[in-house]
Coordinates of C-alpha atoms in Angstrom, one line a residue:
M1 CA 28.0 -185.6 -52.9
K2 CA 29.1 -189.3 -52.8
V3 CA 28.1 -191.5 -55.7
H4 CA 28.8 -194.9 -57.1
P5 CA 31.1 -194.9 -60.2
S6 CA 28.2 -196.2 -62.3
Q7 CA 26.4 -192.8 -61.5
V8 CA 29.3 -190.7 -62.7
V9 CA 28.8 -189.0 -66.1
A10 CA 31.1 -186.9 -68.3
G11 CA 31.4 -183.4 -67.0
C12 CA 31.3 -184.4 -63.3
M13 CA 33.7 -182.5 -61.1
I14 CA 35.7 -184.8 -58.7
I15 CA 36.2 -182.9 -55.5
Q16 CA 38.2 -185.5 -53.5
D17 CA 41.2 -187.5 -54.6
V18 CA 40.2 -191.0 -55.8
M19 CA 42.7 -193.3 -54.0
G20 CA 44.1 -196.5 -55.3
K21 CA 45.2 -199.5 -53.3
T22 CA 48.7 -198.1 -53.0
N23 CA 47.3 -195.1 -51.2
R24 CA 48.1 -192.8 -54.0
P25 CA 45.5 -190.9 -56.0
I26 CA 44.5 -192.5 -59.3
I27 CA 42.4 -189.5 -60.2
P28 CA 43.2 -186.2 -58.4
K29 CA 40.6 -183.8 -57.0
N30 CA 39.3 -181.0 -59.3
T31 CA 39.4 -183.3 -62.3
V32 CA 36.6 -182.9 -64.9
V33 CA 35.5 -186.4 -65.7
H34 CA 35.9 -187.7 -69.3
P35 CA 35.2 -191.2 -70.6
I36 CA 38.7 -192.4 -69.8
H37 CA 38.2 -191.5 -66.2
M38 CA 35.0 -193.5 -66.1
R39 CA 36.9 -196.5 -67.4
V40 CA 39.6 -196.1 -64.8
L41 CA 37.0 -196.0 -62.0
N42 CA 35.5 -199.2 -63.3
Q43 CA 38.8 -201.0 -63.8
F44 CA 40.1 -200.1 -60.3
K45 CA 36.7 -201.2 -58.8
V46 CA 36.4 -197.9 -56.9
G47 CA 33.5 -198.0 -54.4
V48 CA 32.5 -194.4 -53.9
V49 CA 33.4 -191.1 -55.7
E50 CA 32.9 -187.6 -54.2
V51 CA 31.7 -185.2 -56.8
A52 CA 30.3 -181.6 -57.0
N53 CA 26.6 -181.1 -57.2
R54 CA 27.0 -179.2 -60.5
L55 CA 28.6 -180.3 -63.7
S56 CA 31.5 -178.4 -65.3
D57 CA 29.1 -176.5 -67.5
G58 CA 27.3 -175.2 -64.4
S59 CA 24.1 -177.4 -64.8
P60 CA 22.9 -179.4 -61.8
F61 CA 24.2 -182.9 -61.5
I62 CA 21.3 -185.2 -60.5
P63 CA 22.7 -188.8 -60.4
E64 CA 20.5 -191.6 -61.6
E65 CA 19.6 -194.5 -59.2
S66 CA 22.4 -197.0 -59.1
I67 CA 21.5 -200.7 -58.4
E68 CA 25.2 -201.4 -57.9
Y69 CA 25.5 -198.6 -55.3
N70 CA 22.5 -199.8 -53.4
E71 CA 23.9 -203.3 -53.3
V72 CA 27.3 -202.0 -52.0
E73 CA 25.6 -199.9 -49.3
E74 CA 23.3 -202.8 -48.3
H75 CA 26.2 -205.2 -48.1
K76 CA 28.2 -202.8 -45.9
K77 CA 25.1 -202.3 -43.7
Q78 CA 24.5 -206.0 -43.4
E79 CA 28.2 -206.7 -42.5
S80 CA 28.1 -203.9 -39.9
Q81 CA 24.9 -205.4 -38.4
E82 CA 26.3 -208.9 -38.3
S83 CA 29.4 -207.7 -36.6
L84 CA 27.4 -205.8 -33.9
S85 CA 25.1 -208.8 -33.4
T86 CA 28.0 -210.9 -32.2
L87 CA 28.7 -208.4 -29.4
S88 CA 27.0 -208.4 -26.0
F89 CA 25.3 -205.2 -25.0
Q90 CA 28.0 -204.4 -22.6
E91 CA 30.7 -204.9 -25.2
Q92 CA 28.9 -202.7 -27.7
Y93 CA 28.4 -200.1 -25.0
L94 CA 32.1 -200.2 -24.1
E95 CA 33.1 -199.8 -27.7
A96 CA 30.9 -196.7 -27.9
V97 CA 32.6 -195.3 -24.8
Q98 CA 36.0 -195.8 -26.4
A99 CA 34.7 -194.1 -29.6
Y100 CA 33.4 -191.2 -27.5
K101 CA 36.8 -190.9 -25.7
K102 CA 38.5 -190.6 -29.1
W103 CA 36.0 -188.0 -30.3
F104 CA 36.4 -186.0 -27.1
E105 CA 40.2 -185.8 -27.6
D106 CA 39.7 -184.8 -31.2
W107 CA 37.3 -182.0 -30.1
R108 CA 39.9 -180.9 -27.6
G109 CA 42.3 -180.5 -30.5
G110 CA 39.9 -178.4 -32.4
T111 CA 38.3 -181.0 -34.6
P112 CA 34.6 -180.3 -35.3
V113 CA 31.9 -182.8 -34.2
D114 CA 31.3 -185.4 -36.9
I115 CA 27.6 -186.2 -36.4
S116 CA 27.7 -188.9 -39.1
A117 CA 30.4 -190.8 -37.1
V118 CA 28.4 -190.4 -33.9
R119 CA 25.2 -191.7 -35.6
K120 CA 27.1 -194.7 -37.0
V121 CA 28.1 -195.8 -33.5
M122 CA 25.2 -194.6 -31.4
V123 CA 22.0 -195.4 -33.5
P124 CA 22.4 -199.2 -33.4
L125 CA 23.2 -199.0 -29.6
L126 CA 20.1 -196.7 -29.0
E127 CA 17.9 -199.2 -30.9
R128 CA 19.3 -202.1 -28.9
A129 CA 18.9 -200.3 -25.6
A130 CA 15.3 -199.4 -26.4
Q131 CA 14.5 -203.1 -26.4
S132 CA 15.9 -203.9 -23.0
N133 CA 15.3 -201.9 -19.8
R134 CA 17.5 -204.3 -17.9
D135 CA 20.6 -203.3 -19.8
V136 CA 19.8 -199.6 -19.5
F137 CA 19.3 -199.9 -15.7
L138 CA 22.8 -201.5 -15.4
L139 CA 24.7 -198.7 -17.2
H140 CA 26.1 -197.2 -14.0
H141 CA 27.8 -200.6 -13.3
F142 CA 30.0 -200.1 -16.4
S143 CA 31.2 -196.7 -15.4
S144 CA 34.7 -196.0 -13.9
K145 CA 35.7 -192.9 -12.1
D146 CA 38.8 -192.5 -14.4
D147 CA 36.7 -192.5 -17.6
Y148 CA 33.5 -191.1 -16.0
Y149 CA 32.8 -188.4 -18.5
Y150 CA 33.0 -190.7 -21.5
H151 CA 30.8 -193.3 -19.9
H152 CA 28.4 -190.5 -18.7
S153 CA 27.8 -189.1 -22.2
V154 CA 27.1 -192.4 -23.8
A155 CA 24.9 -193.5 -20.9
V156 CA 22.9 -190.3 -20.8
G157 CA 22.2 -190.7 -24.5
L158 CA 21.0 -194.2 -24.0
L159 CA 18.9 -193.4 -21.0
S160 CA 17.4 -190.3 -22.8
G161 CA 16.6 -192.3 -25.9
Y162 CA 15.1 -195.2 -23.9
I163 CA 12.8 -193.0 -21.8
A164 CA 11.7 -191.0 -24.9
S165 CA 10.8 -194.2 -26.7
K166 CA 8.7 -195.3 -23.7
M167 CA 7.0 -191.9 -23.7
N168 CA 5.7 -192.7 -27.2
Y169 CA 7.9 -190.3 -29.1
S170 CA 8.2 -191.3 -32.7
Y171 CA 11.3 -193.3 -33.7
G172 CA 12.9 -190.3 -35.4
D173 CA 12.3 -188.1 -32.3
W174 CA 13.7 -190.5 -29.7
I175 CA 16.7 -191.2 -31.8
Q176 CA 17.3 -187.4 -32.0
I177 CA 16.8 -187.1 -28.2
G178 CA 19.3 -189.9 -27.7
L179 CA 21.9 -188.3 -29.9
A180 CA 21.3 -184.9 -28.1
G181 CA 22.0 -186.7 -24.8
V182 CA 25.2 -188.1 -26.1
L183 CA 26.4 -184.7 -27.3
S184 CA 25.0 -182.6 -24.5
D185 CA 28.4 -182.6 -22.7
S186 CA 30.6 -182.4 -25.8
G187 CA 31.3 -178.8 -24.9
M188 CA 33.3 -180.0 -21.8
A189 CA 36.1 -180.5 -24.3
K190 CA 36.6 -176.7 -24.2
V191 CA 36.8 -176.7 -20.3
E192 CA 40.3 -177.0 -18.8
A193 CA 41.2 -180.6 -18.0
R194 CA 42.4 -179.7 -14.5
I195 CA 38.9 -178.4 -13.7
I196 CA 37.2 -181.5 -15.2
N197 CA 39.5 -183.8 -13.2
K198 CA 39.6 -181.9 -10.0
T199 CA 38.6 -184.0 -7.0
G200 CA 38.0 -181.2 -4.5
A201 CA 35.4 -178.4 -4.5
L202 CA 35.4 -176.1 -7.4
R203 CA 36.0 -172.4 -6.9
E204 CA 33.5 -169.9 -8.3
E205 CA 35.5 -169.0 -11.4
E206 CA 36.0 -172.8 -12.1
F207 CA 32.3 -173.5 -11.8
N208 CA 31.7 -170.6 -14.1
Q209 CA 33.7 -172.5 -16.8
I210 CA 31.6 -175.6 -16.2
R211 CA 28.4 -173.5 -16.6
K212 CA 29.5 -172.6 -20.2
H213 CA 29.7 -176.1 -21.4
P214 CA 26.0 -176.3 -22.7
T215 CA 26.7 -173.3 -24.8
Y216 CA 29.9 -174.8 -26.2
S217 CA 28.1 -178.0 -26.9
Y218 CA 25.4 -176.1 -28.8
R219 CA 28.0 -174.2 -30.8
Y220 CA 29.5 -177.6 -31.9
V221 CA 26.2 -178.7 -33.5
E222 CA 24.2 -175.6 -34.3
K223 CA 25.0 -175.7 -38.1
T224 CA 24.6 -179.5 -38.7
P225 CA 21.6 -180.6 -40.7
L226 CA 21.7 -184.0 -39.1
L227 CA 20.2 -182.8 -35.8
T228 CA 16.8 -181.1 -35.6
Q229 CA 16.4 -177.7 -34.0
N230 CA 14.6 -179.3 -31.1
A231 CA 17.6 -181.6 -30.4
K232 CA 20.0 -178.6 -30.6
L233 CA 17.8 -176.8 -28.0
A234 CA 17.9 -179.8 -25.8
I235 CA 21.7 -179.8 -25.8
L236 CA 21.7 -176.1 -24.9
Q237 CA 19.1 -176.4 -22.2
H238 CA 19.8 -179.7 -20.5
H239 CA 21.0 -177.9 -17.3
E240 CA 18.1 -175.5 -17.2
R241 CA 15.5 -176.0 -14.4
L242 CA 11.8 -175.1 -14.4
D243 CA 12.3 -172.8 -11.4
G244 CA 15.0 -170.7 -13.2
S245 CA 17.8 -172.1 -11.1
G246 CA 19.6 -173.7 -14.0
Y247 CA 22.2 -172.6 -16.5
P248 CA 23.4 -171.2 -18.9
L249 CA 20.4 -168.9 -19.4
G250 CA 18.4 -169.3 -16.2
L251 CA 15.3 -170.1 -18.2
Q252 CA 12.0 -170.9 -16.5
Q253 CA 9.0 -173.2 -17.2
G254 CA 7.4 -172.5 -20.5
K255 CA 10.7 -171.6 -22.2
I256 CA 12.4 -174.9 -21.7
H257 CA 12.0 -177.6 -24.4
S258 CA 10.6 -181.0 -23.3
Y259 CA 13.6 -182.8 -24.9
S260 CA 16.0 -181.1 -22.5
Q261 CA 14.0 -182.2 -19.5
I262 CA 14.4 -185.9 -20.6
I263 CA 18.2 -185.4 -20.8
A264 CA 18.2 -183.5 -17.5
V265 CA 16.6 -186.3 -15.6
S266 CA 18.8 -188.9 -17.3
D267 CA 21.9 -186.8 -16.6
M268 CA 21.1 -186.5 -12.9
Y269 CA 20.3 -190.2 -12.5
H270 CA 23.5 -191.5 -14.1
A271 CA 25.7 -188.9 -12.4
M272 CA 24.4 -189.8 -8.9
T273 CA 24.5 -193.6 -9.5
S274 CA 28.1 -193.6 -10.8
E275 CA 31.3 -193.5 -8.9
R276 CA 33.0 -190.2 -9.3
A277 CA 36.5 -189.0 -8.5
Y278 CA 35.2 -186.9 -5.6
R279 CA 32.4 -189.2 -4.2
K280 CA 31.0 -192.7 -4.1
K281 CA 28.0 -193.8 -6.1
H282 CA 24.5 -193.9 -4.6
S283 CA 21.9 -196.6 -4.7
P284 CA 19.7 -196.3 -7.9
F285 CA 16.6 -196.5 -5.8
R286 CA 17.7 -193.7 -3.5
V287 CA 18.6 -191.6 -6.5
L288 CA 15.1 -192.2 -8.0
E289 CA 13.6 -191.0 -4.6
E290 CA 15.8 -187.9 -4.8
I291 CA 14.6 -187.2 -8.3
Q292 CA 11.0 -187.6 -7.1
K293 CA 11.6 -184.9 -4.5
E294 CA 13.4 -182.7 -7.1
Q295 CA 10.6 -182.8 -9.6
F296 CA 8.6 -180.2 -7.8
G297 CA 9.7 -176.9 -9.3
R298 CA 12.8 -178.2 -11.0
F299 CA 11.9 -181.1 -13.4
D300 CA 9.0 -181.9 -15.6
H301 CA 6.5 -184.1 -13.7
T302 CA 5.6 -186.1 -16.7
V303 CA 9.2 -186.9 -17.5
V304 CA 10.1 -187.9 -13.9
Q305 CA 7.1 -190.2 -13.6
A306 CA 7.9 -191.9 -16.9
F307 CA 11.5 -192.3 -15.9
I308 CA 10.7 -193.8 -12.5
K309 CA 8.0 -196.1 -13.9
E310 CA 10.4 -197.5 -16.5
M311 CA 13.4 -197.8 -14.1
T312 CA 11.3 -199.6 -11.5
N313 CA 9.6 -201.9 -13.9
Y314 CA 10.6 -205.2 -12.3
S315 CA 8.8 -208.5 -12.3
Q316 CA 7.8 -210.5 -9.3
G317 CA 10.7 -212.5 -8.0
T318 CA 13.5 -210.1 -9.1
K319 CA 16.4 -210.5 -6.6
V320 CA 17.8 -207.4 -4.8
K321 CA 20.2 -206.5 -2.1
L322 CA 19.0 -204.2 0.6
S323 CA 21.0 -201.5 2.4
N324 CA 21.5 -203.8 5.4
N325 CA 23.2 -206.3 3.0
Q326 CA 20.3 -208.8 3.2
K327 CA 19.1 -210.4 0.0
A328 CA 15.5 -210.3 -0.9
A329 CA 13.0 -210.8 -3.8
I330 CA 10.5 -208.3 -5.0
V331 CA 7.0 -209.5 -4.3
F332 CA 4.9 -206.5 -5.3
V333 CA 5.5 -203.0 -6.7
E334 CA 2.9 -200.3 -5.7
S335 CA 2.4 -197.7 -8.3
S336 CA 2.3 -195.0 -5.6
H337 CA 5.6 -196.2 -4.1
P338 CA 7.6 -197.6 -7.0
T339 CA 11.0 -197.3 -5.4
R340 CA 9.8 -199.0 -2.2
P341 CA 8.2 -202.3 -3.2
M342 CA 7.2 -205.2 -1.0
V343 CA 10.1 -207.7 -0.6
Q344 CA 10.5 -211.2 0.8
L345 CA 13.7 -211.9 2.7
E346 CA 15.6 -215.2 2.6
D347 CA 13.9 -216.2 5.9
Q348 CA 10.6 -215.8 4.1
S349 CA 9.6 -212.7 6.1
I350 CA 7.9 -209.9 4.1
Y351 CA 8.7 -206.2 4.4
A352 CA 6.9 -203.3 2.9
L353 CA 9.8 -200.9 2.3
R354 CA 7.4 -198.0 2.3
D355 CA 7.0 -198.6 6.1
H356 CA 10.8 -198.9 6.7
H357 CA 12.4 -195.6 5.7
D358 CA 15.8 -196.6 7.0
L359 CA 15.9 -199.6 4.7
Y360 CA 16.1 -199.4 0.9
I361 CA 17.2 -201.4 -2.2
E362 CA 20.9 -201.0 -2.6
E363 CA 21.2 -202.9 -5.8
V364 CA 19.3 -205.2 -8.2
L365 CA 21.1 -208.6 -8.5
D366 CA 19.5 -210.2 -11.6

């Protein structure tokens, strides 16, 4: 366990080298603490010491509360929050994408998933995204086809956490759902790079590799105490479909966890609205219509309706570009046709898009 030096007592077992400013250990690991070591820790102003949970005599080590430690941790937390507050949402998002890219390369090399590191980057971003549907709706703009998988994982986590928060899940639950979304494709690190980067159609044996990635993702996280069992199931099941057509287990309705359905819808939405190496991106509103069609038999109706409601939650006057390149403003959104609102063109004419199936919103402009 990690403790402040003021919490260390004689008999503690140091289990990690205590490093000095010269990057050399001032107290080596496996040292039994004596009063002299406690003085050294104080004189060298060491911030944190990692010790065993039992003393050298075998009795449990239960550290007393440390005011100094709390102050140090609070100061670090405040500094981190102040640093993040100076970044725009896009900048913070792009930093998270770069962090994920580094994690992904580490996983490829055999490094285990560090949930604490993922939480440190993603929890503040999830909290920020939950406060602004506008930022969440624009995530596909930030994606690039070269770094698609890194963008996709971060975006799916943010979309999943956002939708779960709007479905009235508790804070702890929607944070877990968001983290599960981020890590749902971590198992792609075990899939051959040539398959991930292939621009043409996959052969059957190549797609079979892709089908294994939810299982690989689950194996990465199955033993961590920092994710709930529900979140772990969501990672394993995020490609399952209610009609049994999904993978890796072909589960059907009744055996698929609700968390996984939130990630599944978020995954499909971001994948189809982003530019990929093998195809161009689609209009968000057309994708939402496709998801509406897919909900019957494949996706949970409650999740789909919540997703569409939040992603089409635009105020009157919102500027949009239509599929014929004309600009318009949203006048009214009907709850029965949320992806096809009534719009006013620049010439002041009004169109009810539900009556013009060849015309749709290509992009939101503001």
